[in-house]
Coordinates of C-alpha atoms in Angstrom, one line a residue:
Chain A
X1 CA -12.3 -16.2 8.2
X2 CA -14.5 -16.8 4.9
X3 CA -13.4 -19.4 3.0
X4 CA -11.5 -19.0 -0.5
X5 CA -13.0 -21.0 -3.4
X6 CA -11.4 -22.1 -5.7
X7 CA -11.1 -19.6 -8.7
X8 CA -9.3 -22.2 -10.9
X9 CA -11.6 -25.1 -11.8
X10 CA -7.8 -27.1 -11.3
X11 CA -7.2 -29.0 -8.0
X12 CA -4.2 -27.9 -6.4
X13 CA -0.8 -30.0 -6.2
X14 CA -1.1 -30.4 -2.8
X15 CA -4.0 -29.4 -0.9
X16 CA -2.6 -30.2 2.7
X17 CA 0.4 -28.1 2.4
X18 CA -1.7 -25.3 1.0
X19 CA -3.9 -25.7 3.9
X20 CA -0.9 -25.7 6.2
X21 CA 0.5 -23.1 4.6
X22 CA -2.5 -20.4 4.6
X23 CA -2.9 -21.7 8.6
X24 CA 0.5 -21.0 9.6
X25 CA 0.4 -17.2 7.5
X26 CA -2.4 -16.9 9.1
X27 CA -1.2 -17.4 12.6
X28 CA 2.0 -15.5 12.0
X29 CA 0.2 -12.5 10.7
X30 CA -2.1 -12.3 14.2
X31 CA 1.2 -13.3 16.1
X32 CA 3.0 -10.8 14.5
X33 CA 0.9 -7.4 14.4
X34 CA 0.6 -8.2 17.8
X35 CA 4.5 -8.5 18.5
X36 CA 5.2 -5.5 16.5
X37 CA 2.2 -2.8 17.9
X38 CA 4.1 -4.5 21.1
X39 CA 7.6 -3.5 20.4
X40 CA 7.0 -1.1 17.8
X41 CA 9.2 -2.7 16.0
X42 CA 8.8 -5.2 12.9
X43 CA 12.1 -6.5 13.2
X44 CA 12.3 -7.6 16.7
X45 CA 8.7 -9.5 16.1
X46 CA 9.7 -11.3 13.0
X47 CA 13.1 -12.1 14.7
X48 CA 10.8 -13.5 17.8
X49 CA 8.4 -16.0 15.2
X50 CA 11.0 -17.0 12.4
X51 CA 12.0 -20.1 13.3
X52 CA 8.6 -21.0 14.9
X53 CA 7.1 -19.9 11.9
X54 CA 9.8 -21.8 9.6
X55 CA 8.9 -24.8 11.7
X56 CA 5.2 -25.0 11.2
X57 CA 5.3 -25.1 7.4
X58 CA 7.7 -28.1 8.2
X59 CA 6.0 -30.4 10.5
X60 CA 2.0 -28.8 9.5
X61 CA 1.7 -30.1 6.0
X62 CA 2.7 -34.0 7.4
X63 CA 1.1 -33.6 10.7
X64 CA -1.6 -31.2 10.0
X65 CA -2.6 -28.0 11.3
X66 CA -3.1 -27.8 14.9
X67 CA -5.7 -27.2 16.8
X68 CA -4.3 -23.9 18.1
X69 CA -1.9 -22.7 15.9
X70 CA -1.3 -19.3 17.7
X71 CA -0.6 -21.3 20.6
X72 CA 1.7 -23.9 18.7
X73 CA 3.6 -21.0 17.1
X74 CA 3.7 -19.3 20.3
X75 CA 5.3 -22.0 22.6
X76 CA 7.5 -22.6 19.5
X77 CA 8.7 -19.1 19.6
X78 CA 8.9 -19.2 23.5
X79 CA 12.6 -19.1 24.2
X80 CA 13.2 -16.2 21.5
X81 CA 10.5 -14.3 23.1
X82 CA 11.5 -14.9 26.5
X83 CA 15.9 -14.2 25.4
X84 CA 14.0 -10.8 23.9
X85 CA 12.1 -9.8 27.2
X86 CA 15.2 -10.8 29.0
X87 CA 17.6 -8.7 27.0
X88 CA 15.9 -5.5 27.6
X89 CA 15.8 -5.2 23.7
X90 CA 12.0 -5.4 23.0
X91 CA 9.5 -2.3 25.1
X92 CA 7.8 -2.3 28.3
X93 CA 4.4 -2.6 26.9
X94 CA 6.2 -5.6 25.0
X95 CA 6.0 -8.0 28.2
X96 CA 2.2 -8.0 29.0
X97 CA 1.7 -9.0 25.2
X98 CA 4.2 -11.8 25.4
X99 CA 2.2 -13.6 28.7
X100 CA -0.9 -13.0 26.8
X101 CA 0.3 -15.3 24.1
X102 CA 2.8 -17.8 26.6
X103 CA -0.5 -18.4 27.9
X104 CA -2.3 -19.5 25.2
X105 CA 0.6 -21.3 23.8
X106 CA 0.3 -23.5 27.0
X107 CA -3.3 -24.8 27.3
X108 CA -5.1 -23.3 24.2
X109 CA -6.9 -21.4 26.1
X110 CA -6.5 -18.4 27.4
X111 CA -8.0 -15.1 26.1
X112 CA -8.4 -14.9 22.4
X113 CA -5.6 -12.0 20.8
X114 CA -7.5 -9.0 19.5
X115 CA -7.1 -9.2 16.1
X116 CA -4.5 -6.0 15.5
X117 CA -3.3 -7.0 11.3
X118 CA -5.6 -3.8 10.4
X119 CA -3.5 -1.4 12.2
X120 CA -0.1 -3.4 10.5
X121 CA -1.7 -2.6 7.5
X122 CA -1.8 0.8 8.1
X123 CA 1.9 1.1 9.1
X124 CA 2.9 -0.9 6.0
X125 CA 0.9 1.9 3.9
X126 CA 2.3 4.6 6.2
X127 CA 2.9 8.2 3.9
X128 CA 6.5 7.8 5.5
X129 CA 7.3 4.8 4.1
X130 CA 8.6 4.5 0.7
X131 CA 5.9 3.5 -1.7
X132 CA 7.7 0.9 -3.7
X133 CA 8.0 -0.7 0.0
X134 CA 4.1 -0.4 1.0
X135 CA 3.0 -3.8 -0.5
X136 CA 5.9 -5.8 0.0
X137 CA 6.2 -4.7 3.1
X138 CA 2.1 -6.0 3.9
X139 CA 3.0 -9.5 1.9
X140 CA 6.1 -9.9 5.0
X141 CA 4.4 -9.2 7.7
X142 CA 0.9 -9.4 7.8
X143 CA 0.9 -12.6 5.0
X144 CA 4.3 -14.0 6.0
X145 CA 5.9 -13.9 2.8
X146 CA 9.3 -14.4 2.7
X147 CA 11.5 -11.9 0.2
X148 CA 12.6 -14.1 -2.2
X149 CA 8.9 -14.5 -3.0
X150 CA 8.1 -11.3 -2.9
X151 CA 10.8 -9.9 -5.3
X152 CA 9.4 -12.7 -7.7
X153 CA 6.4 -10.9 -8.2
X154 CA 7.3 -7.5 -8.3
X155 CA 10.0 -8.5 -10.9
X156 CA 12.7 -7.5 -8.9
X157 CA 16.2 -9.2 -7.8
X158 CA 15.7 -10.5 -4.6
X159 CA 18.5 -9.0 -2.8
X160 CA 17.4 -5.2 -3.7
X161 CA 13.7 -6.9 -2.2
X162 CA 15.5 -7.6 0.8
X163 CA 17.4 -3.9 1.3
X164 CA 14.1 -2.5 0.4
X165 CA 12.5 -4.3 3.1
X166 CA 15.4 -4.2 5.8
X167 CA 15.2 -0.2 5.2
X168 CA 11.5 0.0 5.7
X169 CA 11.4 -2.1 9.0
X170 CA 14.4 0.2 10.6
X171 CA 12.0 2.9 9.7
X172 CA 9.8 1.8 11.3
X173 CA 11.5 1.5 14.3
X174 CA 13.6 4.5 13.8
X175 CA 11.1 6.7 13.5
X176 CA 8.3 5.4 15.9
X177 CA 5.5 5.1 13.8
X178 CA 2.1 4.4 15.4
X179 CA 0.6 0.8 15.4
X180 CA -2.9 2.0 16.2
X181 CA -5.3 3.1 13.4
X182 CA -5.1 6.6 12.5
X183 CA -7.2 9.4 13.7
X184 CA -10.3 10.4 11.6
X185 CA -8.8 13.0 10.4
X186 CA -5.8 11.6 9.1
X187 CA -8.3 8.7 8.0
X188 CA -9.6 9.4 3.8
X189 CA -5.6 9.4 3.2
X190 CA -4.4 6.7 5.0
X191 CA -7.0 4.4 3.7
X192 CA -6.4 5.2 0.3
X193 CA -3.0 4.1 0.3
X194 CA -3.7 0.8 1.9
X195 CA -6.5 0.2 -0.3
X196 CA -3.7 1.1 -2.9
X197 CA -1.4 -0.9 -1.7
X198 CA -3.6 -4.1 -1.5
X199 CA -4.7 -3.5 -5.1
X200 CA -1.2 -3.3 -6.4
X201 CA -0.3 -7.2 -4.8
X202 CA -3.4 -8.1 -6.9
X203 CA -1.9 -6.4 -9.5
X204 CA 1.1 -8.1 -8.8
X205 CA -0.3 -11.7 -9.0
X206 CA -1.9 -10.9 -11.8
X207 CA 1.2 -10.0 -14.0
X208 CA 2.9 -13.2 -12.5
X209 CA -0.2 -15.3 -13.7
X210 CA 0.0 -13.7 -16.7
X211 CA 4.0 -14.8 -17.4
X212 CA 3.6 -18.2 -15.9
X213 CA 0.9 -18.7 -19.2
X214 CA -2.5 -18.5 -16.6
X215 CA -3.0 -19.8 -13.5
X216 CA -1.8 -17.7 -10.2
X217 CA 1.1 -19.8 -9.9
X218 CA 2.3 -17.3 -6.9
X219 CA -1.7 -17.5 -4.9
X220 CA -0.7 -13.5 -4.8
X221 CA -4.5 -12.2 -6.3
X222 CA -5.9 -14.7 -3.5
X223 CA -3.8 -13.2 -0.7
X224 CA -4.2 -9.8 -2.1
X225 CA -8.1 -10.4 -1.6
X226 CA -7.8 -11.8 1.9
X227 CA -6.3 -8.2 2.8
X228 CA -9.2 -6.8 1.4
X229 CA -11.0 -8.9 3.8
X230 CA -9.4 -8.0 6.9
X231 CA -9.6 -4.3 6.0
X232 CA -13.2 -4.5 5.0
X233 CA -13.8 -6.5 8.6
X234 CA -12.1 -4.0 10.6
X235 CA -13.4 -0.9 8.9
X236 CA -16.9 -2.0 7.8
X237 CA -18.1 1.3 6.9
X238 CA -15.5 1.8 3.8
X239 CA -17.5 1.8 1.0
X240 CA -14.6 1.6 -0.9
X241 CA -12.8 -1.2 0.9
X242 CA -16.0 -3.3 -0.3
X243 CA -15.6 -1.9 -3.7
X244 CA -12.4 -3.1 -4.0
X245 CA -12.9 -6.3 -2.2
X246 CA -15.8 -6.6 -5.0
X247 CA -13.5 -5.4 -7.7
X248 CA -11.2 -8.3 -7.4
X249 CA -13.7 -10.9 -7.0
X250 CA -14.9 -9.7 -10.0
X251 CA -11.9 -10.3 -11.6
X252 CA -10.3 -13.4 -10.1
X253 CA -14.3 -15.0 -10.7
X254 CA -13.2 -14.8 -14.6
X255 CA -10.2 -15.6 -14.1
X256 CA -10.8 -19.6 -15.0
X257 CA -12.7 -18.8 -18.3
X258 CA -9.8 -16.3 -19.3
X259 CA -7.7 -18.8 -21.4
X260 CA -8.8 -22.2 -23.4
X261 CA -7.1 -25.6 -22.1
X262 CA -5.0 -25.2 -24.8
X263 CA -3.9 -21.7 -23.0
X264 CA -5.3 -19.5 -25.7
X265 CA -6.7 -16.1 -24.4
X266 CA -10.2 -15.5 -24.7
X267 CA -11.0 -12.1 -24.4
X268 CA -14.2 -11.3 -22.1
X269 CA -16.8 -11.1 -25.0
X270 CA -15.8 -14.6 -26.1
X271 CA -15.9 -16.1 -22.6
X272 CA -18.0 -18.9 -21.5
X273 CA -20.3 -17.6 -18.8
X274 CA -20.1 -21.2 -17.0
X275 CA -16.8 -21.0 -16.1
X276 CA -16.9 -17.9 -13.9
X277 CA -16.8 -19.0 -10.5
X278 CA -20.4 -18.2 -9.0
X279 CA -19.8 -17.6 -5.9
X280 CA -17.8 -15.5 -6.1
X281 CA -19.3 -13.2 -8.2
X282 CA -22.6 -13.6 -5.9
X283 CA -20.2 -12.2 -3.1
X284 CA -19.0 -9.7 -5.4
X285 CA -22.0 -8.3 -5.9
X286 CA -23.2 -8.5 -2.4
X287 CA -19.9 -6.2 -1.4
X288 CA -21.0 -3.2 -4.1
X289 CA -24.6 -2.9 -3.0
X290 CA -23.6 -2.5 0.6
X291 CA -21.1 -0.3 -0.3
X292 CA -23.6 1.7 -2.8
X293 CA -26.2 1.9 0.5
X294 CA -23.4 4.2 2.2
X295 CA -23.7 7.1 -1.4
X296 CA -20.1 7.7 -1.1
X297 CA -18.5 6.6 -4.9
X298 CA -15.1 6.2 -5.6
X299 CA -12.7 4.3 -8.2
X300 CA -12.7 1.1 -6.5
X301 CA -16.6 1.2 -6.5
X302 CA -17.1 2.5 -9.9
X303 CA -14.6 -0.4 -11.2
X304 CA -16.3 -2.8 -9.6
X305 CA -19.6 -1.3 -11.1
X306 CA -18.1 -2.0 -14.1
X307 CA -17.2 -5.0 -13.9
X308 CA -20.8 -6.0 -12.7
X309 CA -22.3 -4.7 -16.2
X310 CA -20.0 -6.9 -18.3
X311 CA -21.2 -9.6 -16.5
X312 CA -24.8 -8.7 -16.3
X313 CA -24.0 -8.0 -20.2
X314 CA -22.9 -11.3 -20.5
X315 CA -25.3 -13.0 -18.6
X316 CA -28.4 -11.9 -19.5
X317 CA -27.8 -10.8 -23.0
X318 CA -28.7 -7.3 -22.7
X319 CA -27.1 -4.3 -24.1
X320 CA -25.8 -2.3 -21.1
X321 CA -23.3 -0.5 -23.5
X322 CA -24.9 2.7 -22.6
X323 CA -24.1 2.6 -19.0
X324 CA -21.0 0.9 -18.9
X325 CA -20.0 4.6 -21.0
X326 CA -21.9 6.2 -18.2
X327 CA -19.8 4.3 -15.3
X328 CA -16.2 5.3 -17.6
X329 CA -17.3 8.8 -17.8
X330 CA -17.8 8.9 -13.9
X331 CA -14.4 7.4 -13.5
X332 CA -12.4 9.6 -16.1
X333 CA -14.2 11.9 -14.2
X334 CA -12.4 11.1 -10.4
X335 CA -9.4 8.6 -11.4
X336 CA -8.4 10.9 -14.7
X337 CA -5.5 8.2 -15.4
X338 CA -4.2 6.6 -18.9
X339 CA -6.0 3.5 -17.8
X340 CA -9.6 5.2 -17.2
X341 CA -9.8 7.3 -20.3
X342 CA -8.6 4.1 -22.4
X343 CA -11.5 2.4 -20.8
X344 CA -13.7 5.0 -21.7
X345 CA -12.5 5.1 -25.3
X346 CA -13.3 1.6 -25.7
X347 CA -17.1 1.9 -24.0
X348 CA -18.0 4.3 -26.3
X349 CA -16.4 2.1 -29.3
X350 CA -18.6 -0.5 -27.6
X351 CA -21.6 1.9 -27.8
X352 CA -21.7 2.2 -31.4
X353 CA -19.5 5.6 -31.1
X354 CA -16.1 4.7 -32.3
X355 CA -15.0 8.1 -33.8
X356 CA -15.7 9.6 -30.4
X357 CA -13.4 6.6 -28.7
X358 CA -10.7 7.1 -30.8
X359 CA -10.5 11.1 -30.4
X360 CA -10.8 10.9 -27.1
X361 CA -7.9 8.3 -26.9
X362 CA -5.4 9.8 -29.6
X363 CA -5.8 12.8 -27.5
X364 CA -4.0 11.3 -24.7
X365 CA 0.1 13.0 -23.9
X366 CA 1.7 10.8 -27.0
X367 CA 5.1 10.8 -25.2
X368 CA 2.9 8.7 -22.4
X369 CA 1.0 6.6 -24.7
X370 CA 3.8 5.8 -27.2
X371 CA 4.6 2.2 -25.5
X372 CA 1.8 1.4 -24.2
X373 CA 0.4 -1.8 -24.7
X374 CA -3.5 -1.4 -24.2
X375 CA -3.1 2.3 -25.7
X376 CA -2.4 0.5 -29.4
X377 CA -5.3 -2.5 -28.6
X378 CA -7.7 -0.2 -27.9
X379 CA -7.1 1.7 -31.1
X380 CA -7.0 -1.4 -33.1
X381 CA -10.4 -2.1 -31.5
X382 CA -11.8 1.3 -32.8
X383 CA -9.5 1.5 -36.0
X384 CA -11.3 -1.5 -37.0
X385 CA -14.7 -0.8 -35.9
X386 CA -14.8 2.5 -38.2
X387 CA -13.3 0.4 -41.3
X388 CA -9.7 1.8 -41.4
X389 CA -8.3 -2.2 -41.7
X390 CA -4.8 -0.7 -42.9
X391 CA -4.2 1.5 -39.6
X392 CA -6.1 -1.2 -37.4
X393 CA -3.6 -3.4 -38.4
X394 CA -0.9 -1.1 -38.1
X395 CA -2.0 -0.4 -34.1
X396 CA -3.1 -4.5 -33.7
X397 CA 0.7 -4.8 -34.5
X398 CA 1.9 -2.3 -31.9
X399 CA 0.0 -4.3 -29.5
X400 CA 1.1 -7.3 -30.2
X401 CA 5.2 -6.0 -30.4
X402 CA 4.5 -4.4 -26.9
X403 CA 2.4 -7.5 -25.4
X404 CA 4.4 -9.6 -21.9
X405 CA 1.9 -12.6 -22.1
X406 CA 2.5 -14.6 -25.1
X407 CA -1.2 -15.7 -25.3
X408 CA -2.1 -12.4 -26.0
X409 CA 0.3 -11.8 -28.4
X410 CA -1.1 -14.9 -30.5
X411 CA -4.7 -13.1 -30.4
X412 CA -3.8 -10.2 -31.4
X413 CA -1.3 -12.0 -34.3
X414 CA -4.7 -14.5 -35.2
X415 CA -5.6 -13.7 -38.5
X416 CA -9.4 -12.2 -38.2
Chain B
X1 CA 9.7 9.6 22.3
X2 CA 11.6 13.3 21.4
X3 CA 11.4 14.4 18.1
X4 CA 13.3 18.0 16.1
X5 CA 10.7 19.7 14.4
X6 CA 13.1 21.9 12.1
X7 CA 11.1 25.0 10.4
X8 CA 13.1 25.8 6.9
X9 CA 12.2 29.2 5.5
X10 CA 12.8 30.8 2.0
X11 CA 15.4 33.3 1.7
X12 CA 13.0 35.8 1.1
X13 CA 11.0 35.0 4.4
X14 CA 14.1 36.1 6.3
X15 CA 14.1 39.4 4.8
X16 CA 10.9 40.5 4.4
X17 CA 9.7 39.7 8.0
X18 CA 11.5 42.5 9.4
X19 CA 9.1 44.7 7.4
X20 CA 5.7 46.4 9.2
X21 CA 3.0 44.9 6.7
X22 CA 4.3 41.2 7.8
X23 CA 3.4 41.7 11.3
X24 CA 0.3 40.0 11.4
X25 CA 0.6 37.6 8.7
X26 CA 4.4 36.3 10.0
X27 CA 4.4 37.2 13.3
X28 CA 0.8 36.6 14.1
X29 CA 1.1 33.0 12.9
X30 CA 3.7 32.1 14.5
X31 CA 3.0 33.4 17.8
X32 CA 0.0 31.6 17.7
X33 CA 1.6 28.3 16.7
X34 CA 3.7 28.7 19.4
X35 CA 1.5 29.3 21.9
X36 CA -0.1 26.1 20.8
X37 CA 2.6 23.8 21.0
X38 CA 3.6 25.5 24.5
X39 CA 0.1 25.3 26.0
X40 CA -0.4 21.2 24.8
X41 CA 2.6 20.5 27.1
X42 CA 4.9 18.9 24.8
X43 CA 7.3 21.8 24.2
X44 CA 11.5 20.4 25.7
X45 CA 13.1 23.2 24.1
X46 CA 13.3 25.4 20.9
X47 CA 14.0 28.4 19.5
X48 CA 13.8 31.0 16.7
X49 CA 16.6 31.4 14.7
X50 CA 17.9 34.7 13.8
X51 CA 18.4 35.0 9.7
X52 CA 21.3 32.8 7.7
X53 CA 23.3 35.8 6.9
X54 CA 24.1 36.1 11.1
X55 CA 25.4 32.5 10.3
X56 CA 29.1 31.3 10.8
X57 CA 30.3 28.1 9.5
X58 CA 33.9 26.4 11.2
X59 CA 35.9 23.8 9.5
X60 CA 39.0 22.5 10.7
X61 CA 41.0 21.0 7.5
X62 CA 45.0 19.8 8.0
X63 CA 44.7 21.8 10.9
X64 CA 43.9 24.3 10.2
X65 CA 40.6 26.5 11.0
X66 CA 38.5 27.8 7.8
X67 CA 35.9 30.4 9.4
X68 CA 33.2 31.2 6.3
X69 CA 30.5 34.3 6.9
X70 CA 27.1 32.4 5.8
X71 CA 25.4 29.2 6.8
X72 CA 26.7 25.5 5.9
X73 CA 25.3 25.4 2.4
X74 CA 23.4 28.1 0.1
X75 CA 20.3 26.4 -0.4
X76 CA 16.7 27.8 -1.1
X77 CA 15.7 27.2 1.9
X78 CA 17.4 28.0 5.5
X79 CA 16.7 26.6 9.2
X80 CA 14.5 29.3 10.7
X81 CA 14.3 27.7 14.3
X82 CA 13.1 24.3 15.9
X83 CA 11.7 22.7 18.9
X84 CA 12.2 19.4 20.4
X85 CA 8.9 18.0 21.3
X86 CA 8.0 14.4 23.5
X87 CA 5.5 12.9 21.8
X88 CA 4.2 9.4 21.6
X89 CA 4.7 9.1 17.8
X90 CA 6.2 10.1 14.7
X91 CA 1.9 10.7 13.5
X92 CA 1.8 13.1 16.0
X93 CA 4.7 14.9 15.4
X94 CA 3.7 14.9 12.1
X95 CA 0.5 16.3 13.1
X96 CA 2.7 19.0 14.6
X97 CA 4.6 20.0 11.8
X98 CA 1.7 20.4 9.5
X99 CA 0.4 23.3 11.7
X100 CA 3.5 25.0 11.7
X101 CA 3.7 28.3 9.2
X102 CA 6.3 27.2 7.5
X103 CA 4.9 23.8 6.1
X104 CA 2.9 26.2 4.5
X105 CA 5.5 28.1 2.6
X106 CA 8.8 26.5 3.3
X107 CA 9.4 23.1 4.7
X108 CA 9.3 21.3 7.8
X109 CA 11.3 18.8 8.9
X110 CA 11.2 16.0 11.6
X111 CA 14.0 13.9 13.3
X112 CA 13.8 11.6 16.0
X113 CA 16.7 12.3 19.2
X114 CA 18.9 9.6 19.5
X115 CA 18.6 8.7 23.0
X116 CA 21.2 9.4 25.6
X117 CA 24.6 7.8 25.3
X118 CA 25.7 6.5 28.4
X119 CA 28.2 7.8 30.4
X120 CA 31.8 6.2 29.8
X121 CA 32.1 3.7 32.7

């Protein structure tokens, strides 16, 4: 697996836990895809690794992680899996899996499992399961997360997480759903939801960082970038798995120069070049020109494109205002959402055409717009820009009322 | 594992198919969906439905027995026929019901068979 830099500039509490932590998910995601394809089942598999997995995050952060973790969780879950096997209640298939991994619970070396987390993935993001349940559903089972967690970061109470989850899984089951990765076919739609899916636990971890005042409190953007991992090592060809891989580099590179110490925001034009995180912007970039070689755009790529010219904007001083309305246009063109014509409306502000911006974004569905946060701070942005200080202040004020993160309240409150 | 594909038709459907000019669009379609599930070998049973309005509906409340001309509920759509199918997967039986005619202009539905209950000892 590649190694996660830290994004943050600030050492963590406790680096050995963390360590433990990511080892034993780790473990328990393999452990577990495999368990499930196995039984076809998600339930039965997380019934067979709970306490084995409950027990690692005990005993690894004190003892560290061992040498074979799938083996240590493995002989840990032993007895479970064997009462299962026993009990008739988990498949035939099921028993050949479960010798597979006695065995290399008992001398740490037997054959290594195939690694089978992409094809969880694509149950997770299956078109019959409920959407609200897609991500979640990835952060249990291929991450490990438990529900409590979970509901934290999609703002919900943690007992409607739960049910949400609990209906999912006997879906699953219920309605045999297949653990392999889909035919070609079947492939362009199936990928887009888990590439979907993935984004949204970024998107996730990025509103909990955002109320906790900054840093990812919940490591959610991290995780949500591991799973971009996997999916781009098991498919290698998807351009846009890379793009969205690069996509959230991109952003999580920033993420330490976002606020001062003080926890002020600094929006991207004000932000100190030297406290993106290099490598991962290097890696970034590495993930969008493979992806370019294959000629197939798409959103994730073309956001990720975009991202590259701020930073290339930044970095070198250039004005690349002229593409970066280029690279909108292209993605108002495929991803026609609120989100990409707002971006648009604010590159051509950026280009020196605000009048353009601002018609193009007051001629978005009002009854759409009306609360929307970034709808009113992009108009501010072009308000102002054309010299209409009364209405830019009006809209700046919008903003501000309709802002969750405090710190980007006070900007938008800062007297210019 | 056995799945119900369940074919749900428009009213309209079950009307006009009687009619010459639908021959080849109706009939022909189905008859070659048909042939397709039959000849892939994963056809248990299944059968075409004749229309809703041949439909009788039996309740038995306090006793006694309410007989009512017309299927269950009046809704847009109406069961047209089905087939139980063994497949390995609800993605194939999805795969499946997308062929069928009336995904196309009605809805198609799939349930998994409970299996077997066992016999009372």
């Amino acid at each position: 697996m590649t190694s996660h830099p830290d994004a943050h500039g600030a050492p963590f509490a406790d680096e050995a836990a963390r360590a433990a932590e990511r080892a034993a998910r780790l473990s328990y995601g393999r452990l577990l895809a495999h368990l499930a394809r196995a039984f076809r089942d998600v339930t039965a598999a997380e019934d067979a690794l709970g306490d084995a997995f409950a027990a690692a995050l005990r005993s690894w952060p004190r003892q560290g992680v061992p040498a074979n973790p799938d083996g240590w969780l493995t002989a840990a879950a032993r007895n479970r899996l064997i009462d299962l096997a026993r009990s008739g209640a988990v498949r035939a298939e099921a028993a050949s899996t479960l010798d597979l991994m006695a065995r290399a619970g008992e001398n740490g070396d037997g054959p290594p499992l195939a690694d089978r987390r992409l094809g969880l993935l694509f149950v997770c993001a299956h078109p019959a399961i409920d959407p609200a349940a897609r991500t979640p559903l990835m952060l249990q089972t291929v991450l490990g997360f438990d529900a409590r967690r979970i509901a934290a970061a999609f703002l919900v109470a943690p007992a409607a997480m739960s049910q949400r989850l609990v209906r999912a899984k006997a879906r699953i089951r219920d309605t045999g759903l297949r653990f392999d990765l889909p035919d070609a076919g079947a492939w362009p739609a199936r990928a887009d939801s888990v590439r979907e899916a993935i984004f949204a636990a970024y998107g996730a971890g990025w509103d909990a960082a955002v109320l906790a005042g900054g840093g990812d409190r919940d490591g959610l953007t991290e995780e949500a970038i591991w799973l971009a991992r996997v999916l781009v090592d098991g498919v290698p060809d998807d351009a846009e798995a890379r793009g969205l891989l690069a996509l959230m580099l991109f952003c999580e590179a920033r993420s330490g120069a976002r606020r001062t110490p003080e926890g002020a925001y600094v929006p991207l034009a004000a932000q100190d070049p030297a406290r993106w995180s290099r490598p991962m912007i290097v890696e970034a970039e590495e993930q969008l020109s493979v992806a370019a070689r294959s000629r197939s755009p798409g959103r994730f790529q073309l956001e990720a494109a975009i991202q590259s010219a701020h930073v290339a904007a930044r970095v070198t001083g250039r004005d690349l205002s002229a593409a970066l309305v280029h690279l909108h246009e292209q993605l108002a063109a495929i991803a026609p959402t609120i989100g990409s014509v707002l971006g648009l409306a604010a590159a051509l502000g950026a280009a020196g055409r605000p009048s353009d911006g601002l018609a193009l974004a007051d001629g978005l569905p009002a009854s759409r717009v009306a609360d929307h946060q970034p709808f009113h701070a992009v108009r501010a942005h072009l308000l102002e820009a054309l010299g209409r200080g009364l209405d830019a202040a009006e809209a700046r004020a919008r903003a501000a009322a309709l802002a969750d993160d405090p710190a980007v309240r006070a900007f938008l409150t800062r007297t210019p | 594992m056995h799945y119900m594909i369940l074919f749900y038709e428009p009213e309209a459907v079950f009307t006009d198919r009687t009619k010459p000019e639908m021959a080849t669009d109706y009939w022909g379609a189905w008859t070659s969906y048909v042939g397709a599930l039959a000849e892939s070998g994963v056809v248990v049973s299944g059968n075409a439905l004749q229309a809703p309005h041949a439909a009788t509906t039996v309740r038995l409340r306090d006793g006694e027995r309410l007989v009512q001309d017309g299927p269950v509920a009046a809704t847009k759509e109406q069961l047209g026929g089905y087939f139980i199918v063994d497949v390995p997967d609800l993605d194939t039986a999805i795969a499946w019901a997308a062929r069928s005619p009336s995904a196309r202009y009605g809805s198609t539905e799939i349930r998994p068979v409970l299996p077997p209950m066992a016999a009372p000892a």
